[in-house]
N, CA, C and O atoms as a Maestro MAE file, in Angstrom:
{
 s_m_m2io_version
 :::
 2.0.0
}

f_m_ct {
 s_m_title
 :::
 protein
 m_atom[260] {
  # First column is atom index #
  i_m_mmod_type
  r_m_x_coord
  r_m_y_coord
  r_m_z_coord
  i_m_residue_number
  s_m_chain_name
  s_m_pdb_residue_name
  s_m_pdb_atom_name
  i_m_atomic_number
  :::
  1 25 0.627 -1.073 -0.272 1 A "MET " " N  " 7
  2 3 -0.075 -0.195 0.179 1 A "MET " " CA " 6
  3 2 1.074 1.190 -0.023 1 A "MET " " C  " 6
  4 15 2.174 1.005 0.497 1 A "MET " " O  " 8
  5 25 0.852 2.570 -0.761 2 A "THR " " N  " 7
  6 3 1.127 3.433 -0.846 2 A "THR " " CA " 6
  7 2 0.401 4.666 -0.503 2 A "THR " " C  " 6
  8 15 -0.719 4.963 -0.920 2 A "THR " " O  " 8
  9 25 1.079 5.304 0.231 3 A "ASP " " N  " 7
  10 3 0.774 6.621 0.698 3 A "ASP " " CA " 6
  11 2 0.628 7.509 -0.312 3 A "ASP " " C  " 6
  12 15 1.423 7.736 -1.225 3 A "ASP " " O  " 8
  13 25 -1.088 8.310 0.027 4 A "PRO " " N  " 7
  14 3 -1.280 9.009 -1.207 4 A "PRO " " CA " 6
  15 2 -0.472 10.261 -1.054 4 A "PRO " " C  " 6
  16 15 -0.010 10.624 0.028 4 A "PRO " " O  " 8
  17 25 -0.293 11.024 -2.394 5 A "THR " " N  " 7
  18 3 0.176 11.757 -2.868 5 A "THR " " CA " 6
  19 2 -0.245 13.072 -3.786 5 A "THR " " C  " 6
  20 15 -0.689 12.765 -4.892 5 A "THR " " O  " 8
  21 25 -0.189 14.186 -3.558 6 A "VAL " " N  " 7
  22 3 -0.933 15.587 -4.526 6 A "VAL " " CA " 6
  23 2 0.271 16.140 -4.938 6 A "VAL " " C  " 6
  24 15 1.308 16.424 -4.337 6 A "VAL " " O  " 8
  25 25 -0.064 16.226 -6.008 7 A "ARG " " N  " 7
  26 3 0.881 17.589 -6.834 7 A "ARG " " CA " 6
  27 2 0.415 18.820 -6.422 7 A "ARG " " C  " 6
  28 15 -0.661 19.262 -6.020 7 A "ARG " " O  " 8
  29 25 1.652 19.302 -6.657 8 A "CYS " " N  " 7
  30 3 1.719 21.104 -5.686 8 A "CYS " " CA " 6
  31 2 1.380 21.646 -7.263 8 A "CYS " " C  " 6
  32 15 1.791 21.180 -8.325 8 A "CYS " " O  " 8
  33 25 0.315 23.016 -6.976 9 A "GLU " " N  " 7
  34 3 0.066 23.419 -8.144 9 A "GLU " " CA " 6
  35 2 1.213 24.523 -8.867 9 A "GLU " " C  " 6
  36 15 1.329 24.861 -10.045 9 A "GLU " " O  " 8
  37 25 1.922 24.887 -7.761 10 A "ARG " " N  " 7
  38 3 3.015 25.572 -8.244 10 A "ARG " " CA " 6
  39 2 4.661 24.876 -9.126 10 A "ARG " " C  " 6
  40 15 5.331 25.241 -10.092 10 A "ARG " " O  " 8
  41 25 4.722 23.950 -8.317 11 A "CYS " " N  " 7
  42 3 6.168 23.709 -8.568 11 A "CYS " " CA " 6
  43 2 5.998 22.220 -9.161 11 A "CYS " " C  " 6
  44 15 7.019 21.593 -9.444 11 A "CYS " " O  " 8
  45 25 4.711 21.637 -9.357 12 A "GLU " " N  " 7
  46 3 4.313 20.479 -9.614 12 A "GLU " " CA " 6
  47 2 5.258 19.364 -9.204 12 A "GLU " " C  " 6
  48 15 5.520 18.451 -9.988 12 A "GLU " " O  " 8
  49 25 5.605 19.408 -8.378 13 A "ARG " " N  " 7
  50 3 6.141 18.468 -7.366 13 A "ARG " " CA " 6
  51 2 5.201 17.804 -6.468 13 A "ARG " " C  " 6
  52 15 4.351 18.481 -5.889 13 A "ARG " " O  " 8
  53 25 5.282 16.411 -6.282 14 A "PRO " " N  " 7
  54 3 4.697 15.418 -5.563 14 A "PRO " " CA " 6
  55 2 5.484 15.612 -3.983 14 A "PRO " " C  " 6
  56 15 6.645 15.607 -3.575 14 A "PRO " " O  " 8
  57 25 4.115 15.779 -3.390 15 A "TYR " " N  " 7
  58 3 4.296 15.776 -1.870 15 A "TYR " " CA " 6
  59 2 3.116 14.573 -0.956 15 A "TYR " " C  " 6
  60 15 2.066 14.264 -1.519 15 A "TYR " " O  " 8
  61 25 3.403 14.076 0.248 16 A "PRO " " N  " 7
  62 3 2.289 13.502 0.833 16 A "PRO " " CA " 6
  63 2 1.060 14.209 0.672 16 A "PRO " " C  " 6
  64 15 1.122 15.408 0.403 16 A "PRO " " O  " 8
  65 25 0.046 13.694 0.786 17 A "ALA " " N  " 7
  66 3 -1.110 14.267 1.184 17 A "ALA " " CA " 6
  67 2 -1.307 14.747 2.291 17 A "ALA " " C  " 6
  68 15 -2.002 15.763 2.306 17 A "ALA " " O  " 8
  69 25 -0.824 14.257 3.518 18 A "GLU " " N  " 7
  70 3 -1.178 14.487 5.055 18 A "GLU " " CA " 6
  71 2 -0.490 15.891 5.598 18 A "GLU " " C  " 6
  72 15 -0.696 16.496 6.650 18 A "GLU " " O  " 8
  73 25 0.403 16.190 4.496 19 A "LEU " " N  " 7
  74 3 1.168 17.733 4.654 19 A "LEU " " CA " 6
  75 2 0.147 18.969 4.441 19 A "LEU " " C  " 6
  76 15 -0.481 18.800 3.396 19 A "LEU " " O  " 8
  77 25 -0.117 19.848 4.937 20 A "PRO " " N  " 7
  78 3 -0.744 21.117 4.361 20 A "PRO " " CA " 6
  79 2 -0.484 21.902 3.333 20 A "PRO " " C  " 6
  80 15 -1.350 22.698 2.970 20 A "PRO " " O  " 8
  81 25 0.623 21.834 2.740 21 A "GLY " " N  " 7
  82 3 0.893 22.653 1.644 21 A "GLY " " CA " 6
  83 2 2.355 21.813 1.492 21 A "GLY " " C  " 6
  84 15 2.845 20.929 2.194 21 A "GLY " " O  " 8
  85 25 2.902 22.581 0.078 22 A "CYS " " N  " 7
  86 3 3.921 21.807 -0.242 22 A "CYS " " CA " 6
  87 2 5.487 22.409 0.283 22 A "CYS " " C  " 6
  88 15 6.095 23.476 0.375 22 A "CYS " " O  " 8
  89 25 5.696 20.725 0.589 23 A "PRO " " N  " 7
  90 3 7.253 21.799 1.573 23 A "PRO " " CA " 6
  91 2 8.304 22.134 0.716 23 A "PRO " " C  " 6
  92 15 9.393 22.414 1.216 23 A "PRO " " O  " 8
  93 25 8.107 22.156 -0.854 24 A "ASN " " N  " 7
  94 3 8.913 22.935 -1.685 24 A "ASN " " CA " 6
  95 2 8.928 24.515 -1.743 24 A "ASN " " C  " 6
  96 15 9.731 25.448 -1.727 24 A "ASN " " O  " 8
  97 25 8.197 24.382 -1.784 25 A "CYS " " N  " 7
  98 3 6.891 26.399 -2.072 25 A "CYS " " CA " 6
  99 2 7.543 26.603 -0.327 25 A "CYS " " C  " 6
  100 15 8.462 27.397 -0.128 25 A "CYS " " O  " 8
  101 25 7.025 25.911 0.652 26 A "ARG " " N  " 7
  102 3 7.007 26.692 1.988 26 A "ARG " " CA " 6
  103 2 8.735 27.142 2.356 26 A "ARG " " C  " 6
  104 15 9.145 28.133 2.959 26 A "ARG " " O  " 8
  105 25 9.438 26.103 1.794 27 A "ARG " " N  " 7
  106 3 11.234 26.394 2.249 27 A "ARG " " CA " 6
  107 2 11.604 27.594 0.976 27 A "ARG " " C  " 6
  108 15 12.590 28.325 1.073 27 A "ARG " " O  " 8
  109 25 10.750 27.644 -0.076 28 A "ILE " " N  " 7
  110 3 11.402 28.808 -0.902 28 A "ILE " " CA " 6
  111 2 10.613 30.071 -0.644 28 A "ILE " " C  " 6
  112 15 11.087 31.060 -1.203 28 A "ILE " " O  " 8
  113 25 9.251 30.320 0.247 29 A "ARG " " N  " 7
  114 3 9.086 31.395 0.698 29 A "ARG " " CA " 6
  115 2 9.834 31.715 1.969 29 A "ARG " " C  " 6
  116 15 9.835 32.898 2.309 29 A "ARG " " O  " 8
  117 25 10.578 30.690 2.849 30 A "GLN " " N  " 7
  118 3 11.091 31.225 3.927 30 A "GLN " " CA " 6
  119 2 12.433 31.820 3.927 30 A "GLN " " C  " 6
  120 15 13.012 32.462 4.803 30 A "GLN " " O  " 8
  121 25 12.901 31.360 2.414 31 A "THR " " N  " 7
  122 3 14.205 31.703 2.259 31 A "THR " " CA " 6
  123 2 13.715 32.981 1.650 31 A "THR " " C  " 6
  124 15 14.295 33.919 2.197 31 A "THR " " O  " 8
  125 25 12.794 33.426 0.644 32 A "ASN " " N  " 7
  126 3 12.754 34.475 0.328 32 A "ASN " " CA " 6
  127 2 12.426 35.667 1.650 32 A "ASN " " C  " 6
  128 15 12.960 36.775 1.607 32 A "ASN " " O  " 8
  129 25 11.596 35.313 2.661 33 A "ILE " " N  " 7
  130 3 11.706 36.054 3.669 33 A "ILE " " CA " 6
  131 2 12.690 36.401 4.108 33 A "ILE " " C  " 6
  132 15 12.920 37.609 4.160 33 A "ILE " " O  " 8
  133 25 13.671 35.411 4.608 34 A "ALA " " N  " 7
  134 3 14.973 36.007 5.152 34 A "ALA " " CA " 6
  135 2 16.062 36.792 4.044 34 A "ALA " " C  " 6
  136 15 17.114 37.331 4.388 34 A "ALA " " O  " 8
  137 25 15.702 36.737 3.084 35 A "ILE " " N  " 7
  138 3 16.286 37.190 2.276 35 A "ILE " " CA " 6
  139 2 15.771 39.212 1.988 35 A "ILE " " C  " 6
  140 15 16.344 40.300 1.937 35 A "ILE " " O  " 8
  141 25 14.831 38.835 1.915 36 A "ALA " " N  " 7
  142 3 14.184 40.122 2.203 36 A "ALA " " CA " 6
  143 2 14.224 41.230 3.627 36 A "ALA " " C  " 6
  144 15 14.182 42.455 3.742 36 A "ALA " " O  " 8
  145 25 14.316 40.193 4.495 37 A "THR " " N  " 7
  146 3 14.572 40.954 6.152 37 A "THR " " CA " 6
  147 2 16.106 41.155 5.918 37 A "THR " " C  " 6
  148 15 16.496 42.275 6.245 37 A "THR " " O  " 8
  149 25 17.003 40.358 5.451 38 A "THR " " N  " 7
  150 3 18.500 40.894 5.230 38 A "THR " " CA " 6
  151 2 18.683 42.072 4.745 38 A "THR " " C  " 6
  152 15 19.231 42.947 5.416 38 A "THR " " O  " 8
  153 25 18.193 42.306 3.332 39 A "MET " " N  " 7
  154 3 18.255 43.406 2.862 39 A "MET " " CA " 6
  155 2 17.532 44.859 3.418 39 A "MET " " C  " 6
  156 15 18.026 45.965 3.200 39 A "MET " " O  " 8
  157 25 16.334 44.644 4.138 40 A "ILE " " N  " 7
  158 3 15.937 45.853 4.799 40 A "ILE " " CA " 6
  159 2 17.108 46.327 5.983 40 A "ILE " " C  " 6
  160 15 17.610 47.443 6.116 40 A "ILE " " O  " 8
  161 25 17.318 45.292 6.655 41 A "LEU " " N  " 7
  162 3 18.516 45.546 7.822 41 A "LEU " " CA " 6
  163 2 19.670 46.050 7.094 41 A "LEU " " C  " 6
  164 15 20.329 46.989 7.541 41 A "LEU " " O  " 8
  165 25 19.934 45.506 6.057 42 A "LEU " " N  " 7
  166 3 20.950 46.372 5.754 42 A "LEU " " CA " 6
  167 2 21.052 47.826 5.189 42 A "LEU " " C  " 6
  168 15 21.762 48.748 5.590 42 A "LEU " " O  " 8
  169 25 20.215 47.797 4.217 43 A "VAL " " N  " 7
  170 3 19.480 49.122 3.937 43 A "VAL " " CA " 6
  171 2 19.293 50.003 5.332 43 A "VAL " " C  " 6
  172 15 19.583 51.165 5.050 43 A "VAL " " O  " 8
  173 25 19.036 49.928 6.290 44 A "LEU " " N  " 7
  174 3 18.948 50.513 7.708 44 A "LEU " " CA " 6
  175 2 20.365 50.500 7.996 44 A "LEU " " C  " 6
  176 15 20.807 51.613 7.710 44 A "LEU " " O  " 8
  177 25 21.040 49.938 8.321 45 A "PHE " " N  " 7
  178 3 22.735 49.713 9.130 45 A "PHE " " CA " 6
  179 2 22.906 51.198 7.899 45 A "PHE " " C  " 6
  180 15 22.920 52.297 8.453 45 A "PHE " " O  " 8
  181 25 23.007 51.196 6.583 46 A "ALA " " N  " 7
  182 3 23.252 51.736 5.323 46 A "ALA " " CA " 6
  183 2 23.017 53.131 6.157 46 A "ALA " " C  " 6
  184 15 23.939 53.781 6.648 46 A "ALA " " O  " 8
  185 25 21.495 53.517 6.242 47 A "ILE " " N  " 7
  186 3 21.320 55.433 6.306 47 A "ILE " " CA " 6
  187 2 21.900 55.250 7.640 47 A "ILE " " C  " 6
  188 15 22.578 56.262 7.814 47 A "ILE " " O  " 8
  189 25 22.007 54.407 8.801 48 A "GLY " " N  " 7
  190 3 22.248 54.908 10.497 48 A "GLY " " CA " 6
  191 2 23.951 55.306 10.305 48 A "GLY " " C  " 6
  192 15 24.433 56.392 10.626 48 A "GLY " " O  " 8
  193 25 24.876 53.911 9.578 49 A "GLY " " N  " 7
  194 3 25.877 55.005 9.047 49 A "GLY " " CA " 6
  195 2 26.271 55.695 8.641 49 A "GLY " " C  " 6
  196 15 27.258 56.325 9.023 49 A "GLY " " O  " 8
  197 25 25.393 55.896 7.335 50 A "TRP " " N  " 7
  198 3 25.657 57.365 6.621 50 A "TRP " " CA " 6
  199 2 25.425 59.029 7.740 50 A "TRP " " C  " 6
  200 15 26.099 60.059 7.729 50 A "TRP " " O  " 8
  201 25 24.140 58.634 8.626 51 A "PHE " " N  " 7
  202 3 23.691 59.533 9.311 51 A "PHE " " CA " 6
  203 2 25.077 59.602 10.633 51 A "PHE " " C  " 6
  204 15 25.565 60.658 11.036 51 A "PHE " " O  " 8
  205 25 25.435 58.382 11.048 52 A "GLY " " N  " 7
  206 3 26.223 58.574 12.131 52 A "GLY " " CA " 6
  207 2 27.198 59.396 11.566 52 A "GLY " " C  " 6
  208 15 27.170 60.531 12.040 52 A "GLY " " O  " 8
  209 25 28.164 59.188 10.602 53 A "ILE " " N  " 7
  210 3 29.031 59.730 9.742 53 A "ILE " " CA " 6
  211 2 29.024 61.472 9.736 53 A "ILE " " C  " 6
  212 15 29.911 62.305 9.922 53 A "ILE " " O  " 8
  213 25 27.684 61.558 9.452 54 A "GLN " " N  " 7
  214 3 27.232 62.905 9.142 54 A "GLN " " CA " 6
  215 2 27.087 63.835 10.778 54 A "GLN " " C  " 6
  216 15 27.511 64.976 10.957 54 A "GLN " " O  " 8
  217 25 26.482 63.097 11.664 55 A "VAL " " N  " 7
  218 3 26.989 64.177 13.013 55 A "VAL " " CA " 6
  219 2 28.212 63.593 13.611 55 A "VAL " " C  " 6
  220 15 28.148 63.958 14.785 55 A "VAL " " O  " 8
  221 25 29.033 63.058 13.498 56 A "PHE " " N  " 7
  222 3 30.628 63.002 13.445 56 A "PHE " " CA " 6
  223 2 31.289 63.672 13.023 56 A "PHE " " C  " 6
  224 15 32.371 63.871 13.574 56 A "PHE " " O  " 8
  225 25 30.995 64.228 12.033 57 A "THR " " N  " 7
  226 3 31.734 65.244 11.216 57 A "THR " " CA " 6
  227 2 31.043 66.402 11.059 57 A "THR " " C  " 6
  228 15 31.531 67.256 10.318 57 A "THR " " O  " 8
  229 25 30.079 66.595 11.566 58 A "GLY " " N  " 7
  230 3 29.485 68.471 12.191 58 A "GLY " " CA " 6
  231 2 28.680 68.364 10.649 58 A "GLY " " C  " 6
  232 15 28.692 69.486 10.142 58 A "GLY " " O  " 8
  233 25 28.143 67.581 9.957 59 A "PHE " " N  " 7
  234 3 27.031 67.929 8.534 59 A "PHE " " CA " 6
  235 2 27.983 69.334 8.132 59 A "PHE " " C  " 6
  236 15 27.689 70.530 8.159 59 A "PHE " " O  " 8
  237 25 29.090 68.709 7.799 60 A "SER " " N  " 7
  238 3 29.984 69.484 6.996 60 A "SER " " CA " 6
  239 2 29.486 69.465 5.503 60 A "SER " " C  " 6
  240 15 29.091 68.429 4.968 60 A "SER " " O  " 8
  241 25 29.538 70.840 4.788 61 A "THR " " N  " 7
  242 3 28.749 71.013 3.536 61 A "THR " " CA " 6
  243 2 29.840 70.774 2.708 61 A "THR " " C  " 6
  244 15 29.652 71.053 1.524 61 A "THR " " O  " 8
  245 25 31.176 70.234 3.083 62 A "GLY " " N  " 7
  246 3 31.892 69.784 1.624 62 A "GLY " " CA " 6
  247 2 32.963 70.928 1.161 62 A "GLY " " C  " 6
  248 15 33.423 71.054 0.027 62 A "GLY " " O  " 8
  249 25 33.274 71.796 2.397 63 A "GLY " " N  " 7
  250 3 34.356 72.998 1.442 63 A "GLY " " CA " 6
  251 2 34.098 74.142 2.193 63 A "GLY " " C  " 6
  252 15 34.816 74.810 2.936 63 A "GLY " " O  " 8
  253 25 32.713 74.255 1.790 64 A "ALA " " N  " 7
  254 3 32.281 75.711 2.627 64 A "ALA " " CA " 6
  255 2 32.471 76.121 3.768 64 A "ALA " " C  " 6
  256 15 32.354 75.440 4.786 64 A "ALA " " O  " 8
  257 25 32.882 77.646 3.693 65 A "PRO " " N  " 7
  258 3 33.882 77.880 5.172 65 A "PRO " " CA " 6
  259 2 32.391 78.128 5.843 65 A "PRO " " C  " 6
  260 15 32.289 78.385 7.043 65 A "PRO " " O  " 8
  :::
 }
 m_bond[259] {
  # First column is bond index #
  i_m_from
  i_m_to
  i_m_order
  :::
  1 1 2 1
  2 2 3 1
  3 3 4 2
  4 3 5 1
  5 5 6 1
  6 6 7 1
  7 7 8 2
  8 7 9 1
  9 9 10 1
  10 10 11 1
  11 11 12 2
  12 11 13 1
  13 13 14 1
  14 14 15 1
  15 15 16 2
  16 15 17 1
  17 17 18 1
  18 18 19 1
  19 19 20 2
  20 19 21 1
  21 21 22 1
  22 22 23 1
  23 23 24 2
  24 23 25 1
  25 25 26 1
  26 26 27 1
  27 27 28 2
  28 27 29 1
  29 29 30 1
  30 30 31 1
  31 31 32 2
  32 31 33 1
  33 33 34 1
  34 34 35 1
  35 35 36 2
  36 35 37 1
  37 37 38 1
  38 38 39 1
  39 39 40 2
  40 39 41 1
  41 41 42 1
  42 42 43 1
  43 43 44 2
  44 43 45 1
  45 45 46 1
  46 46 47 1
  47 47 48 2
  48 47 49 1
  49 49 50 1
  50 50 51 1
  51 51 52 2
  52 51 53 1
  53 53 54 1
  54 54 55 1
  55 55 56 2
  56 55 57 1
  57 57 58 1
  58 58 59 1
  59 59 60 2
  60 59 61 1
  61 61 62 1
  62 62 63 1
  63 63 64 2
  64 63 65 1
  65 65 66 1
  66 66 67 1
  67 67 68 2
  68 67 69 1
  69 69 70 1
  70 70 71 1
  71 71 72 2
  72 71 73 1
  73 73 74 1
  74 74 75 1
  75 75 76 2
  76 75 77 1
  77 77 78 1
  78 78 79 1
  79 79 80 2
  80 79 81 1
  81 81 82 1
  82 82 83 1
  83 83 84 2
  84 83 85 1
  85 85 86 1
  86 86 87 1
  87 87 88 2
  88 87 89 1
  89 89 90 1
  90 90 91 1
  91 91 92 2
  92 91 93 1
  93 93 94 1
  94 94 95 1
  95 95 96 2
  96 95 97 1
  97 97 98 1
  98 98 99 1
  99 99 100 2
  100 99 101 1
  101 101 102 1
  102 102 103 1
  103 103 104 2
  104 103 105 1
  105 105 106 1
  106 106 107 1
  107 107 108 2
  108 107 109 1
  109 109 110 1
  110 110 111 1
  111 111 112 2
  112 111 113 1
  113 113 114 1
  114 114 115 1
  115 115 116 2
  116 115 117 1
  117 117 118 1
  118 118 119 1
  119 119 120 2
  120 119 121 1
  121 121 122 1
  122 122 123 1
  123 123 124 2
  124 123 125 1
  125 125 126 1
  126 126 127 1
  127 127 128 2
  128 127 129 1
  129 129 130 1
  130 130 131 1
  131 131 132 2
  132 131 133 1
  133 133 134 1
  134 134 135 1
  135 135 136 2
  136 135 137 1
  137 137 138 1
  138 138 139 1
  139 139 140 2
  140 139 141 1
  141 141 142 1
  142 142 143 1
  143 143 144 2
  144 143 145 1
  145 145 146 1
  146 146 147 1
  147 147 148 2
  148 147 149 1
  149 149 150 1
  150 150 151 1
  151 151 152 2
  152 151 153 1
  153 153 154 1
  154 154 155 1
  155 155 156 2
  156 155 157 1
  157 157 158 1
  158 158 159 1
  159 159 160 2
  160 159 161 1
  161 161 162 1
  162 162 163 1
  163 163 164 2
  164 163 165 1
  165 165 166 1
  166 166 167 1
  167 167 168 2
  168 167 169 1
  169 169 170 1
  170 170 171 1
  171 171 172 2
  172 171 173 1
  173 173 174 1
  174 174 175 1
  175 175 176 2
  176 175 177 1
  177 177 178 1
  178 178 179 1
  179 179 180 2
  180 179 181 1
  181 181 182 1
  182 182 183 1
  183 183 184 2
  184 183 185 1
  185 185 186 1
  186 186 187 1
  187 187 188 2
  188 187 189 1
  189 189 190 1
  190 190 191 1
  191 191 192 2
  192 191 193 1
  193 193 194 1
  194 194 195 1
  195 195 196 2
  196 195 197 1
  197 197 198 1
  198 198 199 1
  199 199 200 2
  200 199 201 1
  201 201 202 1
  202 202 203 1
  203 203 204 2
  204 203 205 1
  205 205 206 1
  206 206 207 1
  207 207 208 2
  208 207 209 1
  209 209 210 1
  210 210 211 1
  211 211 212 2
  212 211 213 1
  213 213 214 1
  214 214 215 1
  215 215 216 2
  216 215 217 1
  217 217 218 1
  218 218 219 1
  219 219 220 2
  220 219 221 1
  221 221 222 1
  222 222 223 1
  223 223 224 2
  224 223 225 1
  225 225 226 1
  226 226 227 1
  227 227 228 2
  228 227 229 1
  229 229 230 1
  230 230 231 1
  231 231 232 2
  232 231 233 1
  233 233 234 1
  234 234 235 1
  235 235 236 2
  236 235 237 1
  237 237 238 1
  238 238 239 1
  239 239 240 2
  240 239 241 1
  241 241 242 1
  242 242 243 1
  243 243 244 2
  244 243 245 1
  245 245 246 1
  246 246 247 1
  247 247 248 2
  248 247 249 1
  249 249 250 1
  250 250 251 1
  251 251 252 2
  252 251 253 1
  253 253 254 1
  254 254 255 1
  255 255 256 2
  256 255 257 1
  257 257 258 1
  258 258 259 1
  259 259 260 2
  :::
 }
}
């Protein structure tokens, strides 16, 4: 007797029917969330670093007296 499987609508991969959803698509969504979170943090750190440099240099105007 074999376990009943269903085929994912998105990626066409078979997976066991007792699972609530496709494990492959779930893993891809989790990876995409991790990448998006990392990108947002990098942008925030870059803006924070730029602002910090501006504070430490006194918001200089680039050579104007």
